[in-house]
Amino acid sequence: MSRLVLLLGDQLSRSISALEGFDPARDRILMAEVASEATYVRHHKQKLVMVFAAMRHFAESLRAEGLAVEYWRIEDPGNPGSLDAALRLAVDWHRPEAVILTEPGEWRVLEMMRDWAETLGPPVEIRPDTRFFARIEDFARWAEGRKTYRMEFFYREMRRKTGLLMEGEQPVGGQWNFDAENRKSLPAGHHLPERLRFPPDALTREVMAVVEARFGGHFGSLDGFGWPVTRDQALEALDHFIADALPWFGDYQDAMKRGEDFVHHALLAPALNMGLLLPEEICRAAERAWFEGRAPLNAVEGFIRQILGWREYVRGLYWLEMPGYAETNALAAHRPLPDFYWTGRTDLRCLAEVVQATARNAYAHHIQRLMVTGNFALLAGIAPKAVEEWYLLVYADAYEWVELPNTHGMALFADGGLLASKPYAASGAYIDRMSDYCTGCHYDPGVKSGPKACPFNYLYWNFLIANEKRLSGNPRMAMPYRTLAKMAPARKAEIVAEANAFLDSLPAAQ
C-alpha cells in the first residue's frame, strides 16, 4: 500500500484535493461514521441521516470506479467511535507510506489533524480545500490591515476574480448589489413553487432506522425526510431551483409565511456543504439563467452574492480569527437559552413557526434564522455559546466554519462589529411587515406595553438601553438612539421592568 486517504463526511466530492493523484492499484480510501462526530453536538436526526446516507452512496460510487474504500458504518461491531481511533487502526493495519487529508471545515478537526502529523508515524499531508473560490490565504491577504471586514468589498473582489456577472471590469446592470430590490413581503395570492424532494431509497431507509435506534433522543423528526443524498439528486435539485424558484428568489428572499417552510429558497446548502455540489457550478448555473432570460438580474445577483460573497467571506473570517473568535462576547450576554428553542411551545407565533419548521426539516431560511430566532436571542441577551450550539445542532447545512460567523457575528454581534456593521436588532414591526406570523398571535405588534404587547417591542428598546454605552457611538445606530434620548425616564424604567419580567418568566432549556 502506498497512501491512505481519509475523507470526511463533508468532503463527498470526486474532485476533492485528497484524491488528486490517487493510484487505484496501490492507494486506499478510509471513510468512517463515528459516534464522536454524531454527538459532539446532538445533531438533528435528519442531519445524521443525510450525512451517513450520502457517505454510503459516495463510497459505493468510488468502489464502482474500482477504488479501494475501507468503510466503517456507525452500527458496525467494533466501530472505533472516533476519527482518531479509526485512522490509527487503519494505519496499524495497512502501514501506508503516507496519509493524505484535505483541510477540514472545523478548527477542532484541524487540531486533530495537526496532532496526527506529529504522532501518527507515516508522513501526513494536509492539502487545501480547492472547492472554494478563495483559499484561506487569499482572504487573509485581503483582510490584512483592515480593522473591520465588510463582505461587500470582498464580494466585489471575488466578482472581478471569477468574472461572474461582469462585463469587463464593470458589473452587469451597472451596479454590484441589487439588495434594495429584494425586500418584498409575499403578496396575497402569490404562487409558491412545489419543491422537489427525494423519497428515501433502500440505503437511506436503512440509515434512517439506524439513526432512530441509536440517536432517537436527538432533536427533530425523520418524517418527510427528502434531502438529496447523491450527486445526481443534488444536480436535479439545482436544476429545479434554477427553473422553478430562482426567478422569484430575489424579490421574496426576505419573506416569511406560515406553513411555507421553503418559499423560493434554494435548499441547496446541505448538499453544497457536504460536497455533493460545487459552488462554481451553482453560480454558473444561476448566471446562465440570467444570460438566457430565465431569471431577473436582482434574483441572480442576490443568489450568487450568498455563495460567491457571503459563503466565501464567512469561511475566510472563521479561519482568520479562530480559535479566539468563538470566545468573544462583546455585549456581555449571559442568559440561558429558553426551552421553547427545543419545544416550539411559546405564545410568540413567529418563534413557534420557525422552531417547529426547524424540527420538521432541519432547515429554516436565512431571514427566519437571522430575524426571528437570532433576533430574539440578541434582544434577550442569550449567551452566545448556547445559541451557537443550537444553530450548529439543528440545521442540516450547519458546519462550524459557516455557522459560527453567521451566528456569533451576524445574529448576535458578539464579535463587537468585526463582521457586521451594526446589530441586526428589530422590533415586532419588522416581523409583521415581512410575514403573516403576527396574524392571530397572542401578542399584537402594534401594542408597545402591557400584556398584549409584542415582546419584541419592549425587548428591542430594552436592548438599546442595556447596550447604550457599547452601541450609541455606532453611526448606523444613531436614529434609534436619538429616539431613545427623547424617552422619559419613567418610560425607560417601564420598558426595562417589562422586559426583565418577561425574560425571567421563560423556562431555561434543559
GROMACS .gro file of C-alpha atoms in nm, residues 74-495:
model
  422
   74ILE     CA    1  -2.196   0.356   1.269
   75GLU     CA    2  -2.357   0.023   1.359
   76ASP     CA    3  -2.060  -0.200   1.273
   77PRO     CA    4  -1.936  -0.418   1.561
   78GLY     CA    5  -1.605  -0.282   1.680
   79ASN     CA    6  -1.664   0.062   1.529
   80PRO     CA    7  -1.375   0.264   1.674
   81GLY     CA    8  -1.603   0.554   1.773
   82SER     CA    9  -1.383   0.845   1.663
   83LEU     CA   10  -1.194   0.964   1.358
   84ASP     CA   11  -0.872   0.949   1.555
   85ALA     CA   12  -0.921   0.585   1.650
   86ALA     CA   13  -1.039   0.485   1.302
   87LEU     CA   14  -0.735   0.640   1.136
   88ARG     CA   15  -0.488   0.494   1.384
   89LEU     CA   16  -0.638   0.147   1.336
   90ALA     CA   17  -0.613   0.180   0.957
   91VAL     CA   18  -0.250   0.294   0.982
   92ASP     CA   19  -0.166  -0.001   1.208
   93TRP     CA   20  -0.335  -0.247   0.971
   94HIS     CA   21  -0.210  -0.116   0.637
   95ARG     CA   22   0.121   0.055   0.718
   96PRO     CA   23   0.082   0.325   0.449
   97GLU     CA   24   0.379   0.525   0.330
   98ALA     CA   25   0.178   0.846   0.374
   99VAL     CA   26  -0.160   0.973   0.492
  100ILE     CA   27  -0.338   1.228   0.271
  101LEU     CA   28  -0.603   1.468   0.402
  102THR     CA   29  -0.797   1.769   0.279
  103GLU     CA   30  -0.814   2.054   0.529
  104PRO     CA   31  -1.134   2.031   0.736
  105GLY     CA   32  -1.414   2.281   0.793
  106GLU     CA   33  -1.377   2.298   1.170
  107TRP     CA   34  -1.095   2.418   1.391
  108ARG     CA   35  -1.124   2.125   1.633
  109VAL     CA   36  -1.071   1.878   1.344
  110LEU     CA   37  -0.771   2.074   1.216
  111GLU     CA   38  -0.617   2.047   1.564
  112MET     CA   39  -0.673   1.671   1.545
  113MET     CA   40  -0.504   1.659   1.204
  114ARG     CA   41  -0.206   1.854   1.335
  115ASP     CA   42  -0.173   1.601   1.615
  116TRP     CA   43  -0.175   1.322   1.357
  117ALA     CA   44   0.108   1.494   1.172
  118GLU     CA   45   0.315   1.480   1.491
  119THR     CA   46   0.220   1.139   1.630
  120LEU     CA   47   0.077   0.909   1.363
  121GLY     CA   48   0.402   0.771   1.225
  122PRO     CA   49   0.381   0.799   0.846
  123PRO     CA   50   0.402   1.149   0.694
  124VAL     CA   51   0.069   1.336   0.696
  125GLU     CA   52  -0.010   1.575   0.410
  126ILE     CA   53  -0.293   1.826   0.467
  127ARG     CA   54  -0.400   1.968   0.131
  128PRO     CA   55  -0.602   2.287   0.078
  129ASP     CA   56  -0.973   2.253   0.005
  130THR     CA   57  -0.982   2.369  -0.355
  131ARG     CA   58  -1.362   2.351  -0.384
  132PHE     CA   59  -1.391   2.713  -0.267
  133PHE     CA   60  -1.339   3.018  -0.488
  134ALA     CA   61  -1.087   3.167  -0.243
  135ARG     CA   62  -0.815   2.992  -0.048
  136ILE     CA   63  -0.781   3.076   0.319
  137GLU     CA   64  -0.460   3.264   0.238
  138ASP     CA   65  -0.644   3.478  -0.021
  139PHE     CA   66  -0.886   3.606   0.242
  140ALA     CA   67  -0.603   3.671   0.488
  141ARG     CA   68  -0.425   3.886   0.229
  142TRP     CA   69  -0.747   4.080   0.159
  143ALA     CA   70  -0.810   4.133   0.532
  144GLU     CA   71  -0.458   4.245   0.617
  145GLY     CA   72  -0.456   4.593   0.770
  146ARG     CA   73  -0.835   4.621   0.797
  147LYS     CA   74  -0.998   4.698   1.134
  148THR     CA   75  -1.329   4.552   1.021
  149TYR     CA   76  -1.417   4.312   0.743
  150ARG     CA   77  -1.709   4.415   0.523
  151MET     CA   78  -1.842   4.148   0.294
  152GLU     CA   79  -1.944   4.388   0.018
  153PHE     CA   80  -1.585   4.484  -0.063
  154PHE     CA   81  -1.463   4.125  -0.053
  155TYR     CA   82  -1.755   4.025  -0.277
  156ARG     CA   83  -1.654   4.278  -0.540
  157GLU     CA   84  -1.302   4.134  -0.544
  158MET     CA   85  -1.449   3.788  -0.595
  159ARG     CA   86  -1.667   3.911  -0.881
  160ARG     CA   87  -1.358   4.053  -1.051
  161LYS     CA   88  -1.159   3.736  -0.987
  162THR     CA   89  -1.421   3.499  -1.127
  163GLY     CA   90  -1.584   3.720  -1.391
  164LEU     CA   91  -1.925   3.620  -1.261
  165LEU     CA   92  -2.188   3.877  -1.370
  166MET     CA   93  -1.915   4.100  -1.510
  167GLU     CA   94  -1.875   4.294  -1.834
  168GLY     CA   95  -1.504   4.359  -1.843
  169GLU     CA   96  -1.424   4.546  -1.523
  170GLN     CA   97  -1.783   4.655  -1.463
  171PRO     CA   98  -2.072   4.462  -1.308
  172VAL     CA   99  -2.357   4.372  -1.539
  173GLY     CA  100  -2.650   4.606  -1.492
  174GLY     CA  101  -2.421   4.887  -1.379
  175GLN     CA  102  -2.425   4.809  -1.006
  176TRP     CA  103  -2.273   4.549  -0.776
  177ASN     CA  104  -2.564   4.487  -0.546
  178PHE     CA  105  -2.941   4.473  -0.603
  179ASP     CA  106  -3.031   4.406  -0.242
  180ALA     CA  107  -3.263   4.708  -0.222
  181GLU     CA  108  -3.495   4.531  -0.469
  182ASN     CA  109  -3.500   4.209  -0.266
  183ARG     CA  110  -3.700   4.305   0.043
  184LYS     CA  111  -4.060   4.245  -0.055
  185SER     CA  112  -4.317   4.061   0.153
  186LEU     CA  113  -4.527   3.796  -0.021
  187PRO     CA  114  -4.839   3.946  -0.180
  188ALA     CA  115  -5.173   3.780  -0.126
  189GLY     CA  116  -5.230   3.504  -0.377
  190HIS     CA  117  -4.865   3.473  -0.479
  191HIS     CA  118  -4.799   3.121  -0.611
  192LEU     CA  119  -4.513   2.936  -0.446
  193PRO     CA  120  -4.347   2.652  -0.637
  194GLU     CA  121  -4.390   2.293  -0.528
  195ARG     CA  122  -4.046   2.196  -0.405
  196LEU     CA  123  -3.859   1.890  -0.522
  197ARG     CA  124  -3.797   1.631  -0.251
  198PHE     CA  125  -3.632   1.290  -0.278
  199PRO     CA  126  -3.808   0.986  -0.128
  200PRO     CA  127  -3.551   0.780   0.063
  201ASP     CA  128  -3.415   0.477  -0.125
  202ALA     CA  129  -3.340   0.144   0.042
  203LEU     CA  130  -2.994   0.250   0.159
  204THR     CA  131  -3.125   0.575   0.308
  205ARG     CA  132  -3.415   0.394   0.478
  206GLU     CA  133  -3.161   0.161   0.636
  207VAL     CA  134  -2.970   0.462   0.769
  208MET     CA  135  -3.294   0.615   0.899
  209ALA     CA  136  -3.365   0.303   1.102
  210VAL     CA  137  -3.014   0.304   1.247
  211VAL     CA  138  -3.031   0.674   1.339
  212GLU     CA  139  -3.372   0.636   1.500
  213ALA     CA  140  -3.247   0.341   1.704
  214ARG     CA  141  -2.916   0.493   1.812
  215PHE     CA  142  -2.993   0.866   1.821
  216GLY     CA  143  -3.366   0.869   1.879
  217GLY     CA  144  -3.333   1.124   2.158
  218HIS     CA  145  -3.178   1.383   1.927
  219PHE     CA  146  -3.373   1.688   1.813
  220GLY     CA  147  -3.615   1.673   1.522
  221SER     CA  148  -3.820   1.425   1.326
  222LEU     CA  149  -3.736   1.195   1.034
  223ASP     CA  150  -4.091   1.212   0.898
  224GLY     CA  151  -4.089   1.355   0.549
  225PHE     CA  152  -3.711   1.329   0.503
  226GLY     CA  153  -3.639   1.437   0.145
  227TRP     CA  154  -3.287   1.580   0.121
  228PRO     CA  155  -3.061   1.483  -0.171
  229VAL     CA  156  -2.800   1.225  -0.069
  230THR     CA  157  -2.633   1.157  -0.405
  231ARG     CA  158  -2.457   1.369  -0.662
  232ASP     CA  159  -2.729   1.300  -0.920
  233GLN     CA  160  -3.004   1.406  -0.679
  234ALA     CA  161  -2.814   1.722  -0.588
  235LEU     CA  162  -2.779   1.817  -0.956
  236GLU     CA  163  -3.151   1.754  -1.004
  237ALA     CA  164  -3.222   1.982  -0.705
  238LEU     CA  165  -3.005   2.252  -0.862
  239ASP     CA  166  -3.190   2.232  -1.193
  240HIS     CA  167  -3.523   2.251  -1.009
  241PHE     CA  168  -3.422   2.561  -0.817
  242ILE     CA  169  -3.293   2.742  -1.125
  243ALA     CA  170  -3.609   2.666  -1.325
  244ASP     CA  171  -3.882   2.691  -1.064
  245ALA     CA  172  -3.769   2.907  -0.772
  246LEU     CA  173  -3.482   3.136  -0.877
  247PRO     CA  174  -3.697   3.376  -1.086
  248TRP     CA  175  -3.876   3.500  -0.771
  249PHE     CA  176  -3.595   3.435  -0.524
  250GLY     CA  177  -3.469   3.793  -0.530
  251ASP     CA  178  -3.797   3.971  -0.467
  252TYR     CA  179  -3.907   3.742  -0.184
  253GLN     CA  180  -3.587   3.613  -0.027
  254ASP     CA  181  -3.667   3.800   0.297
  255ALA     CA  182  -4.034   3.700   0.309
  256MET     CA  183  -4.185   3.458   0.561
  257LYS     CA  184  -4.520   3.281   0.553
  258ARG     CA  185  -4.696   3.045   0.791
  259GLY     CA  186  -4.692   2.686   0.674
  260GLU     CA  187  -4.449   2.762   0.389
  261ASP     CA  188  -4.112   2.638   0.505
  262PHE     CA  189  -3.916   2.691   0.182
  263VAL     CA  190  -4.073   2.986  -0.012
  264HIS     CA  191  -3.836   3.047  -0.310
  265HIS     CA  192  -3.512   2.950  -0.133
  266ALA     CA  193  -3.259   2.722  -0.299
  267LEU     CA  194  -3.244   2.437  -0.043
  268LEU     CA  195  -2.900   2.358  -0.185
  269ALA     CA  196  -2.682   2.442   0.115
  270PRO     CA  197  -2.695   2.094   0.275
  271ALA     CA  198  -2.573   1.929  -0.047
  272LEU     CA  199  -2.325   2.210  -0.115
  273ASN     CA  200  -2.171   2.198   0.232
  274MET     CA  201  -2.129   1.819   0.209
  275GLY     CA  202  -1.961   1.844  -0.130
  276LEU     CA  203  -2.233   1.690  -0.349
  277LEU     CA  204  -2.244   2.024  -0.533
  278LEU     CA  205  -1.964   2.270  -0.601
  279PRO     CA  206  -2.003   2.646  -0.554
  280GLU     CA  207  -1.880   2.737  -0.900
  281GLU     CA  208  -2.124   2.509  -1.082
  282ILE     CA  209  -2.412   2.655  -0.879
  283CYS     CA  210  -2.310   3.015  -0.953
  284ARG     CA  211  -2.251   2.946  -1.322
  285ALA     CA  212  -2.595   2.783  -1.350
  286ALA     CA  213  -2.758   3.091  -1.197
  287GLU     CA  214  -2.556   3.322  -1.421
  288ARG     CA  215  -2.667   3.127  -1.730
  289ALA     CA  216  -3.028   3.168  -1.623
  290TRP     CA  217  -2.988   3.546  -1.639
  291PHE     CA  218  -2.798   3.548  -1.968
  292GLU     CA  219  -3.067   3.326  -2.122
  293GLY     CA  220  -3.351   3.542  -1.987
  294ARG     CA  221  -3.488   3.279  -1.748
  295ALA     CA  222  -3.437   3.481  -1.427
  296PRO     CA  223  -3.409   3.855  -1.350
  297LEU     CA  224  -3.080   4.014  -1.252
  298ASN     CA  225  -3.184   4.108  -0.899
  299ALA     CA  226  -3.259   3.740  -0.824
  300VAL     CA  227  -2.945   3.605  -0.985
  301GLU     CA  228  -2.713   3.863  -0.831
  302GLY     CA  229  -2.871   3.819  -0.488
  303PHE     CA  230  -2.831   3.443  -0.506
  304ILE     CA  231  -2.474   3.450  -0.636
  305ARG     CA  232  -2.384   3.702  -0.364
  306GLN     CA  233  -2.487   3.449  -0.099
  307ILE     CA  234  -2.240   3.192  -0.234
  308LEU     CA  235  -1.960   3.387  -0.401
  309GLY     CA  236  -1.975   3.667  -0.145
  310TRP     CA  237  -2.119   3.564   0.188
  311ARG     CA  238  -2.022   3.195   0.200
  312GLU     CA  239  -1.663   3.262   0.099
  313TYR     CA  240  -1.643   3.560   0.330
  314VAL     CA  241  -1.757   3.385   0.647
  315ARG     CA  242  -1.521   3.096   0.579
  316GLY     CA  243  -1.229   3.334   0.542
  317LEU     CA  244  -1.320   3.521   0.858
  318TYR     CA  245  -1.360   3.197   1.053
  319TRP     CA  246  -1.012   3.072   0.971
  320LEU     CA  247  -0.857   3.415   1.013
  321GLU     CA  248  -0.996   3.471   1.362
  322MET     CA  249  -1.016   3.125   1.516
  323PRO     CA  250  -0.981   2.997   1.781
  324GLY     CA  251  -1.025   3.322   1.978
  325TYR     CA  252  -1.325   3.433   1.774
  326ALA     CA  253  -1.559   3.185   1.943
  327GLU     CA  254  -1.469   3.321   2.287
  328THR     CA  255  -1.571   3.683   2.237
  329ASN     CA  256  -1.890   3.819   2.396
  330ALA     CA  257  -1.891   4.190   2.314
  331LEU     CA  258  -2.241   4.256   2.451
  332ALA     CA  259  -2.185   4.056   2.772
  333ALA     CA  260  -2.485   3.832   2.702
  334HIS     CA  261  -2.530   3.556   2.959
  335ARG     CA  262  -2.896   3.446   2.978
  336PRO     CA  263  -2.968   3.075   2.926
  337LEU     CA  264  -3.137   2.950   2.611
  338PRO     CA  265  -3.515   2.936   2.661
  339ASP     CA  266  -3.681   2.597   2.647
  340PHE     CA  267  -3.901   2.692   2.351
  341TYR     CA  268  -3.598   2.676   2.120
  342TRP     CA  269  -3.634   2.299   2.159
  343THR     CA  270  -4.007   2.253   2.206
  344GLY     CA  271  -4.155   2.527   1.988
  345ARG     CA  272  -4.411   2.585   2.265
  346THR     CA  273  -4.446   2.961   2.301
  347ASP     CA  274  -4.720   3.220   2.256
  348LEU     CA  275  -4.490   3.406   2.016
  349ARG     CA  276  -4.622   3.264   1.691
  350CYS     CA  277  -4.319   3.366   1.483
  351LEU     CA  278  -4.084   3.171   1.709
  352ALA     CA  279  -4.320   2.876   1.730
  353GLU     CA  280  -4.347   2.863   1.350
  354VAL     CA  281  -3.970   2.874   1.292
  355VAL     CA  282  -3.874   2.625   1.564
  356GLN     CA  283  -4.142   2.379   1.457
  357ALA     CA  284  -4.033   2.408   1.092
  358THR     CA  285  -3.673   2.352   1.202
  359ALA     CA  286  -3.775   2.034   1.385
  360ARG     CA  287  -3.961   1.913   1.074
  361ASN     CA  288  -3.693   1.988   0.819
  362ALA     CA  289  -3.356   2.054   0.984
  363TYR     CA  290  -3.390   2.380   0.790
  364ALA     CA  291  -3.504   2.740   0.816
  365HIS     CA  292  -3.421   3.008   0.562
  366HIS     CA  293  -3.183   3.293   0.636
  367ILE     CA  294  -3.438   3.554   0.748
  368GLN     CA  295  -3.605   3.309   0.982
  369ARG     CA  296  -3.264   3.237   1.132
  370LEU     CA  297  -3.145   3.598   1.148
  371MET     CA  298  -3.458   3.800   1.221
  372VAL     CA  299  -3.668   3.557   1.427
  373THR     CA  300  -3.462   3.309   1.631
  374GLY     CA  301  -3.143   3.516   1.602
  375ASN     CA  302  -3.311   3.849   1.667
  376PHE     CA  303  -3.482   3.715   1.977
  377ALA     CA  304  -3.156   3.571   2.110
  378LEU     CA  305  -2.983   3.905   2.050
  379LEU     CA  306  -3.255   4.112   2.219
  380ALA     CA  307  -3.287   3.868   2.509
  381GLY     CA  308  -2.912   3.867   2.576
  382ILE     CA  309  -2.877   3.489   2.545
  383ALA     CA  310  -2.522   3.356   2.593
  384PRO     CA  311  -2.351   3.323   2.253
  385LYS     CA  312  -2.219   2.972   2.315
  386ALA     CA  313  -2.569   2.843   2.396
  387VAL     CA  314  -2.715   2.999   2.081
  388GLU     CA  315  -2.428   2.879   1.864
  389GLU     CA  316  -2.460   2.521   1.987
  390TRP     CA  317  -2.830   2.533   1.899
  391TYR     CA  318  -2.768   2.655   1.544
  392LEU     CA  319  -2.491   2.401   1.489
  393LEU     CA  320  -2.715   2.123   1.616
  394VAL     CA  321  -3.049   2.189   1.448
  395TYR     CA  322  -2.961   2.268   1.083
  396ALA     CA  323  -2.867   2.019   0.813
  397ASP     CA  324  -2.631   2.268   0.647
  398ALA     CA  325  -2.452   2.372   0.969
  399TYR     CA  326  -2.077   2.321   0.994
  400GLU     CA  327  -1.881   2.538   1.232
  401TRP     CA  328  -1.692   2.734   0.966
  402VAL     CA  329  -2.022   2.868   0.828
  403GLU     CA  330  -2.243   2.851   1.138
  404LEU     CA  331  -2.018   3.029   1.386
  405PRO     CA  332  -1.956   3.358   1.200
  406ASN     CA  333  -2.321   3.380   1.093
  407THR     CA  334  -2.444   3.330   1.449
  408HIS     CA  335  -2.166   3.491   1.651
  409GLY     CA  336  -2.106   3.792   1.429
  410MET     CA  337  -2.422   3.846   1.225
  411ALA     CA  338  -2.705   3.737   1.454
  412LEU     CA  339  -2.556   3.812   1.797
  413PHE     CA  340  -2.299   4.089   1.732
  414ALA     CA  341  -2.083   3.900   1.983
  415ASP     CA  342  -1.766   3.995   1.794
  416GLY     CA  343  -1.834   4.364   1.851
  417GLY     CA  344  -1.873   4.454   1.486
  418LEU     CA  345  -1.588   4.266   1.321
  419LEU     CA  346  -1.832   4.105   1.077
  420ALA     CA  347  -2.147   4.320   1.079
  421SER     CA  348  -2.159   4.698   1.079
  422LYS     CA  349  -2.446   4.704   1.332
  423PRO     CA  350  -2.656   4.463   1.538
  424TYR     CA  351  -2.946   4.316   1.341
  425ALA     CA  352  -3.197   4.413   1.611
  426ALA     CA  353  -3.560   4.472   1.522
  427SER     CA  354  -3.896   4.514   1.693
  428GLY     CA  355  -4.216   4.328   1.613
  429ALA     CA  356  -4.288   4.569   1.327
  430TYR     CA  357  -4.022   4.407   1.106
  431ILE     CA  358  -4.161   4.057   1.153
  432ASP     CA  359  -4.515   4.188   1.092
  433ARG     CA  360  -4.403   4.360   0.771
  434MET     CA  361  -4.218   4.059   0.629
  435SER     CA  362  -4.454   3.778   0.733
  436ASP     CA  363  -4.805   3.678   0.827
  437TYR     CA  364  -4.686   3.534   1.157
  438CYS     CA  365  -4.845   3.812   1.363
  439THR     CA  366  -5.198   3.743   1.238
  440GLY     CA  367  -5.377   3.560   1.517
  441CYS     CA  368  -5.077   3.574   1.750
  442HIS     CA  369  -5.139   3.604   2.123
  443TYR     CA  370  -4.944   3.932   2.108
  444ASP     CA  371  -5.002   4.242   1.895
  445PRO     CA  372  -4.702   4.403   1.719
  446GLY     CA  373  -4.886   4.736   1.726
  447VAL     CA  374  -4.902   4.739   2.107
  448LYS     CA  375  -4.593   4.873   2.286
  449SER     CA  376  -4.659   4.779   2.650
  450GLY     CA  377  -4.893   4.573   2.861
  451PRO     CA  378  -4.997   4.207   2.844
  452LYS     CA  379  -5.087   4.219   2.472
  453ALA     CA  380  -4.768   4.397   2.365
  454CYS     CA  381  -4.540   4.204   2.134
  455PRO     CA  382  -4.234   4.115   2.346
  456PHE     CA  383  -4.008   4.204   2.052
  457ASN     CA  384  -4.118   4.567   2.100
  458TYR     CA  385  -4.007   4.621   2.460
  459LEU     CA  386  -3.715   4.380   2.422
  460TYR     CA  387  -3.585   4.596   2.135
  461TRP     CA  388  -3.583   4.915   2.343
  462ASN     CA  389  -3.451   4.730   2.647
  463PHE     CA  390  -3.164   4.604   2.430
  464LEU     CA  391  -3.079   4.960   2.328
  465ILE     CA  392  -3.095   5.080   2.688
  466ALA     CA  393  -2.880   4.794   2.819
  467ASN     CA  394  -2.616   4.844   2.549
  468GLU     CA  395  -2.619   5.223   2.519
  469LYS     CA  396  -2.255   5.265   2.621
  470ARG     CA  397  -2.145   4.997   2.375
  471LEU     CA  398  -2.359   5.093   2.075
  472SER     CA  399  -2.462   5.458   2.085
  473GLY     CA  400  -2.143   5.564   1.906
  474ASN     CA  401  -2.221   5.341   1.608
  475PRO     CA  402  -2.328   5.571   1.319
  476ARG     CA  403  -2.579   5.312   1.195
  477MET     CA  404  -2.750   5.316   1.536
  478ALA     CA  405  -2.782   5.694   1.551
  479MET     CA  406  -3.152   5.712   1.463
  480PRO     CA  407  -3.286   5.469   1.728
  481TYR     CA  408  -3.062   5.625   1.991
  482ARG     CA  409  -3.195   5.971   1.904
  483THR     CA  410  -3.544   5.834   1.962
  484LEU     CA  411  -3.435   5.671   2.286
  485ALA     CA  412  -3.288   6.000   2.409
  486LYS     CA  413  -3.633   6.161   2.380
  487MET     CA  414  -3.798   5.899   2.602
  488ALA     CA  415  -3.896   5.999   2.952
  489PRO     CA  416  -3.703   5.824   3.232
  490ALA     CA  417  -4.026   5.673   3.361
  491ARG     CA  418  -4.098   5.516   3.021
  492LYS     CA  419  -3.747   5.369   3.005
  493ALA     CA  420  -3.789   5.223   3.353
  494GLU     CA  421  -4.122   5.072   3.246
  495ILE     CA  422  -3.959   4.911   2.941
   0.00000   0.00000   0.00000
